[in-house]
PDB file of C-alpha atoms in Angstrom:
ATOM      1  CA  UNK A   1       3.482   1.713 -22.223  1.00 53.00           C
ATOM      2  CA  UNK A   2       0.649  -0.761 -21.487  1.00 61.00           C
ATOM      3  CA  UNK A   3      -2.233   0.738 -19.549  1.00 63.00           C
ATOM      4  CA  UNK A   4      -1.962  -1.966 -16.851  1.00 63.00           C
ATOM      5  CA  UNK A   5       1.614  -0.908 -16.086  1.00 62.00           C
ATOM      6  CA  UNK A   6       0.723   2.793 -15.970  1.00 67.00           C
ATOM      7  CA  UNK A   7      -2.097   2.115 -13.490  1.00 75.00           C
ATOM      8  CA  UNK A   8      -0.110  -0.379 -11.398  1.00 84.00           C
ATOM      9  CA  UNK A   9       0.280   0.851  -7.803  1.00 88.00           C
ATOM     10  CA  UNK A  10       2.783  -1.941  -6.942  1.00 90.00           C
ATOM     11  CA  UNK A  11       4.947  -0.819  -9.811  1.00 93.00           C
ATOM     12  CA  UNK A  12       4.666   2.826  -8.667  1.00 94.00           C
ATOM     13  CA  UNK A  13       5.658   1.809  -5.164  1.00 95.00           C
ATOM     14  CA  UNK A  14       8.535  -0.175  -6.465  1.00 95.00           C
ATOM     15  CA  UNK A  15       9.802   2.852  -8.355  1.00 95.00           C
ATOM     16  CA  UNK A  16       9.279   5.063  -5.253  1.00 97.00           C
ATOM     17  CA  UNK A  17      11.189   2.542  -3.107  1.00 97.00           C
ATOM     18  CA  UNK A  18      14.247   2.403  -5.398  1.00 97.00           C
ATOM     19  CA  UNK A  19      16.081   5.477  -3.900  1.00 97.00           C
ATOM     20  CA  UNK A  20      15.495   4.089  -0.418  1.00 97.00           C
ATOM     21  CA  UNK A  21      16.832   0.678  -1.401  1.00 97.00           C
ATOM     22  CA  UNK A  22      19.883   2.388  -3.013  1.00 97.00           C
ATOM     23  CA  UNK A  23      20.485   4.449   0.129  1.00 96.00           C
ATOM     24  CA  UNK A  24      20.245   1.319   2.334  1.00 94.00           C
ATOM     25  CA  UNK A  25      22.502  -0.748   0.030  1.00 95.00           C
ATOM     26  CA  UNK A  26      25.201   1.900  -0.248  1.00 95.00           C
ATOM     27  CA  UNK A  27      25.231   2.472   3.517  1.00 92.00           C
ATOM     28  CA  UNK A  28      25.466  -1.238   4.211  1.00 92.00           C
ATOM     29  CA  UNK A  29      28.042  -2.050   1.544  1.00 93.00           C
ATOM     30  CA  UNK A  30      30.296   1.023   1.811  1.00 93.00           C
ATOM     31  CA  UNK A  31      29.748   2.493   5.287  1.00 88.00           C
ATOM     32  CA  UNK A  32      33.115   4.326   5.276  1.00 88.00           C
ATOM     33  CA  UNK A  33      32.621   5.936   1.835  1.00 90.00           C
ATOM     34  CA  UNK A  34      28.884   6.553   2.112  1.00 92.00           C
ATOM     35  CA  UNK A  35      28.229   6.756   5.833  1.00 89.00           C
ATOM     36  CA  UNK A  36      25.719   8.379   8.116  1.00 91.00           C
ATOM     37  CA  UNK A  37      26.013  11.857   6.623  1.00 91.00           C
ATOM     38  CA  UNK A  38      25.145  10.718   3.146  1.00 94.00           C
ATOM     39  CA  UNK A  39      22.357   8.419   4.339  1.00 95.00           C
ATOM     40  CA  UNK A  40      20.646  11.008   6.442  1.00 95.00           C
ATOM     41  CA  UNK A  41      21.100  13.736   3.816  1.00 94.00           C
ATOM     42  CA  UNK A  42      19.838  11.631   0.921  1.00 96.00           C
ATOM     43  CA  UNK A  43      16.834  10.329   2.808  1.00 97.00           C
ATOM     44  CA  UNK A  44      15.933  13.908   3.776  1.00 96.00           C
ATOM     45  CA  UNK A  45      16.355  15.087   0.203  1.00 96.00           C
ATOM     46  CA  UNK A  46      14.006  12.411  -1.135  1.00 97.00           C
ATOM     47  CA  UNK A  47      11.409  13.230   1.544  1.00 97.00           C
ATOM     48  CA  UNK A  48      11.508  16.903   0.471  1.00 96.00           C
ATOM     49  CA  UNK A  49      11.503  16.184  -3.263  1.00 97.00           C
ATOM     50  CA  UNK A  50       8.488  13.860  -2.983  1.00 97.00           C
ATOM     51  CA  UNK A  51       6.732  16.460  -0.799  1.00 97.00           C
ATOM     52  CA  UNK A  52       7.269  19.086  -3.495  1.00 96.00           C
ATOM     53  CA  UNK A  53       6.036  16.692  -6.195  1.00 96.00           C
ATOM     54  CA  UNK A  54       2.960  15.991  -4.075  1.00 96.00           C
ATOM     55  CA  UNK A  55       2.216  19.684  -3.635  1.00 96.00           C
ATOM     56  CA  UNK A  56       2.862  20.425  -7.333  1.00 96.00           C
ATOM     57  CA  UNK A  57      -0.015  18.076  -8.373  1.00 95.00           C
ATOM     58  CA  UNK A  58      -2.813  20.563  -7.702  1.00 93.00           C
ATOM     59  CA  UNK A  59      -1.373  23.485  -9.684  1.00 94.00           C
ATOM     60  CA  UNK A  60      -0.471  21.126 -12.531  1.00 94.00           C
ATOM     61  CA  UNK A  61      -4.029  19.805 -12.583  1.00 93.00           C
ATOM     62  CA  UNK A  62      -5.425  23.368 -12.606  1.00 91.00           C
ATOM     63  CA  UNK A  63      -3.045  24.388 -15.461  1.00 91.00           C
ATOM     64  CA  UNK A  64      -3.510  21.258 -17.610  1.00 90.00           C
ATOM     65  CA  UNK A  65      -7.038  20.253 -16.703  1.00 84.00           C
ATOM     66  CA  UNK A  66      -7.910  18.048 -19.654  1.00 79.00           C
ATOM     67  CA  UNK A  67      -4.675  16.050 -19.857  1.00 87.00           C
ATOM     68  CA  UNK A  68      -4.587  12.370 -18.953  1.00 89.00           C
ATOM     69  CA  UNK A  69      -1.269  12.601 -17.080  1.00 90.00           C
ATOM     70  CA  UNK A  70      -2.667  15.181 -14.649  1.00 91.00           C
ATOM     71  CA  UNK A  71      -5.605  12.920 -13.902  1.00 91.00           C
ATOM     72  CA  UNK A  72      -3.112  10.139 -13.250  1.00 91.00           C
ATOM     73  CA  UNK A  73      -1.141  12.409 -10.891  1.00 93.00           C
ATOM     74  CA  UNK A  74      -4.310  13.299  -9.004  1.00 92.00           C
ATOM     75  CA  UNK A  75      -5.087   9.620  -8.500  1.00 92.00           C
ATOM     76  CA  UNK A  76      -1.558   8.974  -7.249  1.00 94.00           C
ATOM     77  CA  UNK A  77      -1.041  12.140  -5.201  1.00 94.00           C
ATOM     78  CA  UNK A  78      -1.709  10.329  -1.918  1.00 95.00           C
ATOM     79  CA  UNK A  79       0.893   7.662  -2.864  1.00 96.00           C
ATOM     80  CA  UNK A  80       3.478  10.438  -3.445  1.00 96.00           C
ATOM     81  CA  UNK A  81       2.634  12.006  -0.087  1.00 96.00           C
ATOM     82  CA  UNK A  82       2.852   8.721   1.810  1.00 97.00           C
ATOM     83  CA  UNK A  83       6.200   8.016   0.039  1.00 97.00           C
ATOM     84  CA  UNK A  84       7.438  11.409   1.257  1.00 97.00           C
ATOM     85  CA  UNK A  85       6.451  10.529   4.744  1.00 97.00           C
ATOM     86  CA  UNK A  86       8.163   7.107   4.554  1.00 97.00           C
ATOM     87  CA  UNK A  87      11.381   8.809   3.521  1.00 98.00           C
ATOM     88  CA  UNK A  88      11.002  11.333   6.370  1.00 97.00           C
ATOM     89  CA  UNK A  89      10.434   8.487   8.764  1.00 97.00           C
ATOM     90  CA  UNK A  90      13.533   6.755   7.368  1.00 96.00           C
ATOM     91  CA  UNK A  91      15.463   9.985   7.807  1.00 97.00           C
ATOM     92  CA  UNK A  92      14.364  10.094  11.437  1.00 96.00           C
ATOM     93  CA  UNK A  93      15.161   6.384  11.970  1.00 95.00           C
ATOM     94  CA  UNK A  94      18.717   6.953  10.658  1.00 94.00           C
ATOM     95  CA  UNK A  95      19.077   9.881  13.157  1.00 95.00           C
ATOM     96  CA  UNK A  96      17.783   7.717  16.026  1.00 94.00           C
ATOM     97  CA  UNK A  97      20.076   4.794  15.164  1.00 91.00           C
ATOM     98  CA  UNK A  98      23.034   7.184  15.049  1.00 91.00           C
ATOM     99  CA  UNK A  99      22.310   8.820  18.370  1.00 88.00           C
ATOM    100  CA  UNK A 100      21.372   5.506  20.065  1.00 85.00           C
ATOM    101  CA  UNK A 101      20.693   7.318  23.323  1.00 87.00           C
ATOM    102  CA  UNK A 102      17.380   8.654  24.630  1.00 89.00           C
ATOM    103  CA  UNK A 103      19.269  11.168  26.740  1.00 90.00           C
ATOM    104  CA  UNK A 104      21.216  12.513  23.737  1.00 90.00           C
ATOM    105  CA  UNK A 105      18.005  12.689  21.665  1.00 92.00           C
ATOM    106  CA  UNK A 106      16.198  14.579  24.358  1.00 91.00           C
ATOM    107  CA  UNK A 107      19.138  16.902  24.869  1.00 92.00           C
ATOM    108  CA  UNK A 108      19.177  17.797  21.133  1.00 93.00           C
ATOM    109  CA  UNK A 109      15.457  18.460  21.118  1.00 91.00           C
ATOM    110  CA  UNK A 110      16.122  22.068  22.096  1.00 91.00           C
ATOM    111  CA  UNK A 111      18.216  22.587  18.946  1.00 94.00           C
ATOM    112  CA  UNK A 112      15.956  24.585  16.606  1.00 94.00           C
ATOM    113  CA  UNK A 113      16.427  22.481  13.473  1.00 95.00           C
ATOM    114  CA  UNK A 114      15.873  19.263  15.409  1.00 95.00           C
ATOM    115  CA  UNK A 115      12.779  20.652  17.110  1.00 96.00           C
ATOM    116  CA  UNK A 116      11.099  21.864  13.861  1.00 96.00           C
ATOM    117  CA  UNK A 117      11.960  18.503  12.268  1.00 96.00           C
ATOM    118  CA  UNK A 118      10.108  16.595  14.983  1.00 97.00           C
ATOM    119  CA  UNK A 119       7.132  18.941  14.733  1.00 97.00           C
ATOM    120  CA  UNK A 120       6.994  18.525  10.996  1.00 97.00           C
ATOM    121  CA  UNK A 121       7.088  14.757  11.360  1.00 97.00           C
ATOM    122  CA  UNK A 122       4.314  14.853  13.997  1.00 97.00           C
ATOM    123  CA  UNK A 123       2.140  16.969  11.601  1.00 96.00           C
ATOM    124  CA  UNK A 124       2.777  14.523   8.695  1.00 97.00           C
ATOM    125  CA  UNK A 125       1.903  11.441  10.807  1.00 96.00           C
ATOM    126  CA  UNK A 126      -1.923  11.910  10.775  1.00 96.00           C
ATOM    127  CA  UNK A 127      -1.787  12.794   7.108  1.00 96.00           C
ATOM    128  CA  UNK A 128       0.023   9.557   6.292  1.00 96.00           C
ATOM    129  CA  UNK A 129      -2.321   7.485   8.488  1.00 96.00           C
ATOM    130  CA  UNK A 130      -5.425   8.937   6.796  1.00 96.00           C
ATOM    131  CA  UNK A 131      -4.129   8.783   3.210  1.00 94.00           C
ATOM    132  CA  UNK A 132      -6.377   5.917   2.233  1.00 92.00           C
ATOM    133  CA  UNK A 133      -9.859   5.518   0.800  1.00 91.00           C
ATOM    134  CA  UNK A 134     -11.449   4.338   4.052  1.00 93.00           C
ATOM    135  CA  UNK A 135     -10.303   7.518   5.862  1.00 94.00           C
ATOM    136  CA  UNK A 136     -11.474   9.714   3.025  1.00 92.00           C
ATOM    137  CA  UNK A 137     -14.996   8.161   3.275  1.00 93.00           C
ATOM    138  CA  UNK A 138     -15.180   8.223   7.029  1.00 93.00           C
ATOM    139  CA  UNK A 139     -13.783  11.729   7.529  1.00 91.00           C
ATOM    140  CA  UNK A 140     -15.705  13.282   4.588  1.00 90.00           C
ATOM    141  CA  UNK A 141     -15.287  17.066   4.694  1.00 90.00           C
ATOM    142  CA  UNK A 142     -12.964  16.837   7.689  1.00 93.00           C
ATOM    143  CA  UNK A 143     -10.444  14.925   5.557  1.00 94.00           C
ATOM    144  CA  UNK A 144      -9.651  18.024   3.459  1.00 91.00           C
ATOM    145  CA  UNK A 145      -9.369  20.180   6.566  1.00 93.00           C
ATOM    146  CA  UNK A 146      -7.003  17.754   8.233  1.00 94.00           C
ATOM    147  CA  UNK A 147      -4.846  17.500   5.101  1.00 93.00           C
ATOM    148  CA  UNK A 148      -4.283  21.264   5.058  1.00 93.00           C
ATOM    149  CA  UNK A 149      -1.722  20.486   7.752  1.00 94.00           C
ATOM    150  CA  UNK A 150       0.535  19.747   4.843  1.00 95.00           C
ATOM    151  CA  UNK A 151       1.197  23.527   4.444  1.00 94.00           C
ATOM    152  CA  UNK A 152       2.625  24.217   7.928  1.00 95.00           C
ATOM    153  CA  UNK A 153       4.360  20.839   7.865  1.00 96.00           C
ATOM    154  CA  UNK A 154       6.014  21.734   4.553  1.00 95.00           C
ATOM    155  CA  UNK A 155       7.215  25.115   5.944  1.00 95.00           C
ATOM    156  CA  UNK A 156       8.674  23.337   8.944  1.00 96.00           C
ATOM    157  CA  UNK A 157      10.294  20.707   6.732  1.00 96.00           C
ATOM    158  CA  UNK A 158      12.139  23.351   4.708  1.00 94.00           C
ATOM    159  CA  UNK A 159      13.107  25.291   7.824  1.00 95.00           C
ATOM    160  CA  UNK A 160      14.626  22.049   9.101  1.00 96.00           C
ATOM    161  CA  UNK A 161      16.564  21.670   5.880  1.00 95.00           C
ATOM    162  CA  UNK A 162      17.780  25.289   5.796  1.00 95.00           C
ATOM    163  CA  UNK A 163      18.831  25.307   9.456  1.00 95.00           C
ATOM    164  CA  UNK A 164      20.498  21.902   9.350  1.00 93.00           C
ATOM    165  CA  UNK A 165      22.460  22.284   6.076  1.00 88.00           C
ATOM    166  CA  UNK A 166      26.176  23.041   6.065  1.00 85.00           C
ATOM    167  CA  UNK A 167      25.533  25.173   2.961  1.00 86.00           C
ATOM    168  CA  UNK A 168      21.892  26.166   2.994  1.00 90.00           C
ATOM    169  CA  UNK A 169      21.945  27.491  -0.635  1.00 93.00           C
ATOM    170  CA  UNK A 170      20.417  24.336  -2.076  1.00 92.00           C
ATOM    171  CA  UNK A 171      17.742  24.213   0.668  1.00 93.00           C
ATOM    172  CA  UNK A 172      16.845  27.900  -0.029  1.00 94.00           C
ATOM    173  CA  UNK A 173      16.563  27.125  -3.770  1.00 95.00           C
ATOM    174  CA  UNK A 174      14.173  24.256  -2.995  1.00 93.00           C
ATOM    175  CA  UNK A 175      12.203  26.438  -0.550  1.00 93.00           C
ATOM    176  CA  UNK A 176      11.893  28.984  -3.361  1.00 94.00           C
ATOM    177  CA  UNK A 177      10.590  26.372  -5.718  1.00 94.00           C
ATOM    178  CA  UNK A 178       8.023  25.237  -3.118  1.00 93.00           C
ATOM    179  CA  UNK A 179       6.947  28.882  -2.584  1.00 94.00           C
ATOM    180  CA  UNK A 180       6.508  29.266  -6.373  1.00 95.00           C
ATOM    181  CA  UNK A 181       4.412  26.091  -6.471  1.00 94.00           C
ATOM    182  CA  UNK A 182       2.177  27.439  -3.727  1.00 94.00           C
ATOM    183  CA  UNK A 183       1.885  30.921  -5.329  1.00 94.00           C
ATOM    184  CA  UNK A 184       0.745  29.349  -8.593  1.00 93.00           C
ATOM    185  CA  UNK A 185      -1.721  27.114  -6.786  1.00 92.00           C
ATOM    186  CA  UNK A 186      -3.310  30.027  -4.873  1.00 92.00           C
ATOM    187  CA  UNK A 187      -3.436  32.162  -8.000  1.00 93.00           C
ATOM    188  CA  UNK A 188      -5.050  29.453 -10.098  1.00 91.00           C
ATOM    189  CA  UNK A 189      -7.570  28.534  -7.404  1.00 89.00           C
ATOM    190  CA  UNK A 190      -8.618  32.194  -6.929  1.00 89.00           C
ATOM    191  CA  UNK A 191      -8.874  32.691 -10.685  1.00 86.00           C
ATOM    192  CA  UNK A 192     -11.040  29.605 -10.894  1.00 82.00           C
ATOM    193  CA  UNK A 193     -13.425  30.961  -8.235  1.00 78.00           C
ATOM    194  CA  UNK A 194     -13.797  34.256 -10.078  1.00 70.00           C
ATOM    195  CA  UNK A 195     -14.559  32.702 -13.527  1.00 61.00           C
TER     196      UNK A 195
END
């Protein structure tokens, strides 16, 4: 593949947008067959999958340090994280459109899976806002500290998924994969400090 395509951020964002466009198209064209349940489920799944991909970048980079593809992933990690947030925001927007009532939304806020979902979104918001070069330069060392919020936000995201699922098996499997990613990351970072 030509280098210009591999390094094209617009092309990457087009690829990242395709599942969202597909969700929107199916919901608009076949609302009875696809419907709210599929739209909210699929948008949530994509938010979680992209979050996992974002968090897998560091351990992959530590394992395959000299590979070009890991360098590419490191350069695009923020794009993956922002895309995850966009799908999470879309997931939330679908929920808000469906409820269409501030009173109903506030009443459901006490439901555990709704509450942790809102907290996760609130934690991701400053991360998405500061996922740009200007913020990295201005915040300097504070940028890394701020972006450690991704860890509690990820835990809350997967709690939201487990508690909201009709069958939580798939959510638990994904939570296990995320835990494995983080165990590998911590292990590799500690080993690197020792050597």
